[in-house]
Amino acid sequence: LGLAHINHMLRGIESERDEQFVKNIAEKSNLPLYLQRIDVKEIAVQKGLSIQHAGREARYNFFNSIAAQYYYNKIAVAHNLDDQIETFLLRILKGTGLRGLTSIPIRRGSIIRPFLYTPRRDIAEYTHEQAIPFVEDSSNSKTVYERNYLRKEVLPILKRVNPLYKEKIFFLLRDLTYINSLFEEKSKLFLKKQQNGRDGDIFFDIRHLKKIDDETQFRVISDPII
């Protein structure tokens, strides 16, 4: 086991506090610690990205580089059930197809998410019961960010309509993920049987393509493999 922490240099003294907090955990637990400081705001400007997007890209680049350099075969991140619900609703509001209406994968390559089906409240209760120290990012309270606005302003309304809305959305996500996997398999099967390629070009017999449903057609056309 090892710990990796990236300081985004976005919150001044608070960012320094977070870094020191992780250092203390590593020392107390006798675990190796890998640190990186990066000016995410500057990177966002250079690449024309949002700060959130630039930060996410920087984190995963750092985690992957550490894993490769020191031979770690898993990278555990802390997404939880509430993150899944929020992501699902944001995708609906911004517009997405069936592919977007699926669960965050519990595993993708070396990335694993051991808390993915655990509600945030359960994590908070456990830290309280076990007297586990933690720090909180103050930007989580700023509703200028879409996810925070959804969490603080919209989700409480959904809870008043149905206190079990998280569970209901979770079951819907499970079903949509399964349906999505069926279309993915149909697309792969069609590609395996019907796709031809030559000199970088890809060919299908239009007669066979017309026989499959619209959703599978979309996946075949958007994701061909030579």
Coordinates of C-alpha atoms in Angstrom, one line a residue:
L1 CA 0.0 0.0 0.0
G2 CA 1.0 3.6 -0.6
L3 CA -0.6 7.0 -0.5
A4 CA -0.6 9.6 -3.3
H5 CA -1.6 13.2 -2.9
I6 CA -1.7 16.0 -5.4
N7 CA -1.8 19.6 -4.2
H8 CA -3.7 21.6 -6.8
M9 CA -2.5 24.9 -5.2
L10 CA -6.0 26.4 -5.5
R11 CA -6.9 27.1 -1.8
G12 CA -3.8 28.6 -0.3
I13 CA -3.4 27.8 3.4
E14 CA -6.1 25.2 3.2
S15 CA -4.3 23.3 0.4
E16 CA -1.2 23.3 2.6
R17 CA -3.3 22.0 5.5
D18 CA -4.6 19.1 3.3
E19 CA -1.1 18.1 2.2
Q20 CA 0.2 18.1 5.8
F21 CA -2.8 16.0 6.9
V22 CA -1.9 13.3 4.4
K23 CA 1.7 13.5 5.5
N24 CA 0.6 12.8 9.0
I25 CA -1.5 9.8 8.0
A26 CA 1.4 8.4 6.0
E27 CA 3.8 8.8 8.9
K28 CA 1.3 7.4 11.5
S29 CA 0.5 4.4 9.2
N30 CA 4.1 3.9 8.1
L31 CA 3.2 4.0 4.5
P32 CA 5.1 5.5 1.5
L33 CA 3.8 8.8 0.4
Y34 CA 4.0 10.3 -3.1
L35 CA 3.3 14.0 -3.4
Q36 CA 3.0 16.4 -6.3
R37 CA 2.3 20.1 -6.4
I38 CA 0.8 21.5 -9.6
D39 CA -0.7 24.8 -10.6
V40 CA -4.1 23.6 -11.9
K41 CA -5.4 27.0 -12.6
E42 CA -2.5 27.8 -14.9
I43 CA -2.9 24.4 -16.6
A44 CA -6.6 25.1 -17.2
V45 CA -5.8 28.4 -18.8
Q46 CA -3.1 26.9 -21.0
K47 CA -5.2 24.0 -22.2
G48 CA -8.5 25.9 -22.3
L49 CA -10.1 23.5 -19.8
S50 CA -12.3 24.1 -16.7
I51 CA -10.5 23.9 -13.4
Q52 CA -12.4 20.8 -12.5
H53 CA -11.4 19.1 -15.8
A54 CA -7.8 20.2 -15.6
G55 CA -7.6 19.0 -11.9
R56 CA -9.0 15.6 -12.8
E57 CA -6.6 15.1 -15.7
A58 CA -3.7 16.1 -13.5
R59 CA -4.7 13.7 -10.7
Y60 CA -5.1 10.7 -12.9
N61 CA -1.9 11.4 -14.8
F62 CA 0.0 11.6 -11.5
F63 CA -1.7 8.5 -10.1
N64 CA -0.9 6.4 -13.2
S65 CA 2.7 7.6 -13.3
I66 CA 3.2 6.6 -9.6
A67 CA 1.6 3.2 -10.1
A68 CA 3.8 2.5 -13.2
Q69 CA 7.0 3.7 -11.5
Y70 CA 6.5 1.8 -8.3
Y71 CA 4.7 -1.2 -9.6
Y72 CA 1.3 -0.7 -7.9
N73 CA -1.4 -2.7 -9.7
K74 CA -4.4 -0.9 -8.3
I75 CA -5.3 2.8 -7.8
A76 CA -8.1 3.1 -5.3
V77 CA -10.3 6.3 -5.4
A78 CA -13.1 7.3 -3.2
H79 CA -16.2 7.8 -5.4
N80 CA -19.3 6.8 -3.5
L81 CA -23.0 6.2 -4.2
D82 CA -23.9 9.9 -3.9
D83 CA -21.3 10.7 -6.6
Q84 CA -23.0 8.2 -8.9
I85 CA -26.4 9.8 -8.3
E86 CA -25.1 13.3 -8.9
T87 CA -23.2 12.3 -12.1
F88 CA -26.3 10.6 -13.4
L89 CA -28.5 13.7 -12.9
L90 CA -25.9 16.0 -14.3
R91 CA -25.7 14.0 -17.5
I92 CA -29.4 14.1 -17.9
L93 CA -29.5 17.8 -17.4
K94 CA -26.6 18.4 -19.9
G95 CA -27.9 15.9 -22.4
T96 CA -26.7 12.4 -23.1
G97 CA -27.5 9.2 -24.8
L98 CA -28.0 5.8 -23.3
R99 CA -24.2 5.4 -22.9
G100 CA -24.1 8.3 -20.5
L101 CA -26.9 6.9 -18.4
T102 CA -24.9 4.2 -16.9
S103 CA -23.1 3.6 -13.6
I104 CA -19.6 4.8 -12.9
P105 CA -17.6 1.6 -13.4
I106 CA -16.4 0.0 -10.1
R107 CA -13.3 -0.9 -12.0
R108 CA -11.7 0.5 -15.1
G109 CA -8.2 -0.8 -15.9
S110 CA -6.2 -0.3 -12.7
I111 CA -8.7 2.2 -11.2
I112 CA -10.9 0.7 -8.5
R113 CA -13.7 2.3 -6.5
P114 CA -14.3 0.3 -3.3
F115 CA -16.8 2.8 -1.9
L116 CA -18.9 3.1 -5.1
Y117 CA -22.1 1.6 -3.6
T118 CA -21.7 3.1 -0.1
P119 CA -23.8 6.2 0.7
R120 CA -21.9 9.3 1.8
R121 CA -23.8 9.4 5.0
D122 CA -22.6 5.9 5.9
I123 CA -19.0 7.0 5.4
A124 CA -19.5 10.1 7.6
E125 CA -21.2 8.1 10.3
Y126 CA -18.4 5.5 10.3
T127 CA -15.7 8.2 10.6
H128 CA -17.6 9.7 13.6
E129 CA -18.1 6.3 15.3
Q130 CA -14.5 5.3 14.9
A131 CA -13.1 8.8 15.7
I132 CA -11.3 8.9 12.4
P133 CA -9.9 12.4 11.7
F134 CA -10.7 14.1 8.4
V135 CA -10.5 17.4 6.6
E136 CA -13.0 18.9 4.2
D137 CA -12.4 21.0 1.1
S138 CA -14.2 24.3 1.6
S139 CA -15.0 24.6 -2.1
N140 CA -17.5 21.8 -1.6
S141 CA -19.8 24.4 -0.1
K142 CA -19.6 26.8 -3.0
T143 CA -22.7 26.5 -5.2
V144 CA -21.0 28.2 -8.1
Y145 CA -20.0 24.7 -9.1
E146 CA -22.7 22.7 -10.9
R147 CA -22.3 19.6 -8.8
N148 CA -22.4 21.5 -5.5
Y149 CA -25.5 23.4 -6.6
L150 CA -27.2 20.1 -7.5
R151 CA -26.1 18.6 -4.1
K152 CA -27.2 21.5 -2.0
E153 CA -30.2 23.0 -3.8
V154 CA -31.8 20.3 -6.0
L155 CA -31.3 17.0 -4.2
P156 CA -33.0 18.2 -1.0
I157 CA -36.1 18.9 -3.1
L158 CA -35.9 15.3 -4.5
K159 CA -35.6 14.0 -1.0
R160 CA -38.8 15.8 0.0
V161 CA -40.6 14.2 -2.9
N162 CA -39.2 10.8 -2.1
P163 CA -36.8 10.1 0.8
L164 CA -35.7 6.9 -1.1
Y165 CA -34.8 8.7 -4.3
K166 CA -31.2 7.6 -4.1
E167 CA -32.1 4.0 -4.0
K168 CA -34.6 4.4 -6.8
I169 CA -32.0 6.1 -9.0
F170 CA -29.5 3.4 -8.1
F171 CA -31.8 0.6 -9.3
L172 CA -32.5 2.5 -12.5
L173 CA -28.8 2.9 -13.1
R174 CA -28.2 -0.8 -12.6
D175 CA -30.9 -1.6 -15.2
L176 CA -29.6 1.0 -17.7
T177 CA -26.0 -0.3 -17.3
Y178 CA -27.2 -3.8 -18.1
I179 CA -29.2 -2.6 -21.1
N180 CA -26.1 -0.7 -22.3
S181 CA -24.0 -3.8 -22.0
L182 CA -26.4 -5.7 -24.3
F183 CA -26.0 -3.0 -27.0
E184 CA -22.3 -3.1 -26.6
E185 CA -22.2 -6.8 -27.1
K186 CA -24.4 -6.5 -30.2
S187 CA -22.2 -3.9 -31.6
K188 CA -19.0 -6.0 -31.0
L189 CA -20.6 -9.0 -32.6
F190 CA -21.6 -7.1 -35.7
L191 CA -18.1 -5.5 -36.0
K192 CA -16.5 -9.0 -35.6
K193 CA -18.7 -10.5 -38.4
Q194 CA -19.3 -7.6 -40.8
Q195 CA -16.4 -5.2 -40.6
N196 CA -13.8 -5.0 -43.4
G197 CA -10.8 -2.7 -43.5
R198 CA -8.2 -1.7 -46.1
D199 CA -5.5 1.0 -46.1
G200 CA -7.0 2.7 -43.0
D201 CA -10.6 2.7 -44.4
I202 CA -13.5 0.7 -42.9
F203 CA -16.3 -0.9 -44.9
F204 CA -19.7 -2.4 -44.0
D205 CA -22.3 -4.0 -46.2
I206 CA -25.1 -1.4 -46.0
R207 CA -27.7 -4.1 -46.3
H208 CA -26.5 -5.8 -43.0
L209 CA -26.1 -2.4 -41.3
K210 CA -29.8 -1.5 -42.0
K211 CA -31.0 -4.7 -40.4
I212 CA -29.8 -3.8 -36.9
D213 CA -31.5 -1.4 -34.5
D214 CA -30.7 2.3 -34.4
E215 CA -28.8 2.2 -31.1
T216 CA -26.5 -0.6 -32.3
Q217 CA -26.0 1.2 -35.6
F218 CA -24.9 4.3 -33.8
R219 CA -22.3 2.3 -31.8
V220 CA -21.1 0.4 -34.9
I221 CA -20.6 3.7 -36.8
S222 CA -19.0 5.6 -33.9
D223 CA -16.7 2.9 -32.7
P224 CA -15.4 0.9 -35.6
I225 CA -12.2 -1.1 -35.0
I226 CA -9.8 -1.8 -37.8

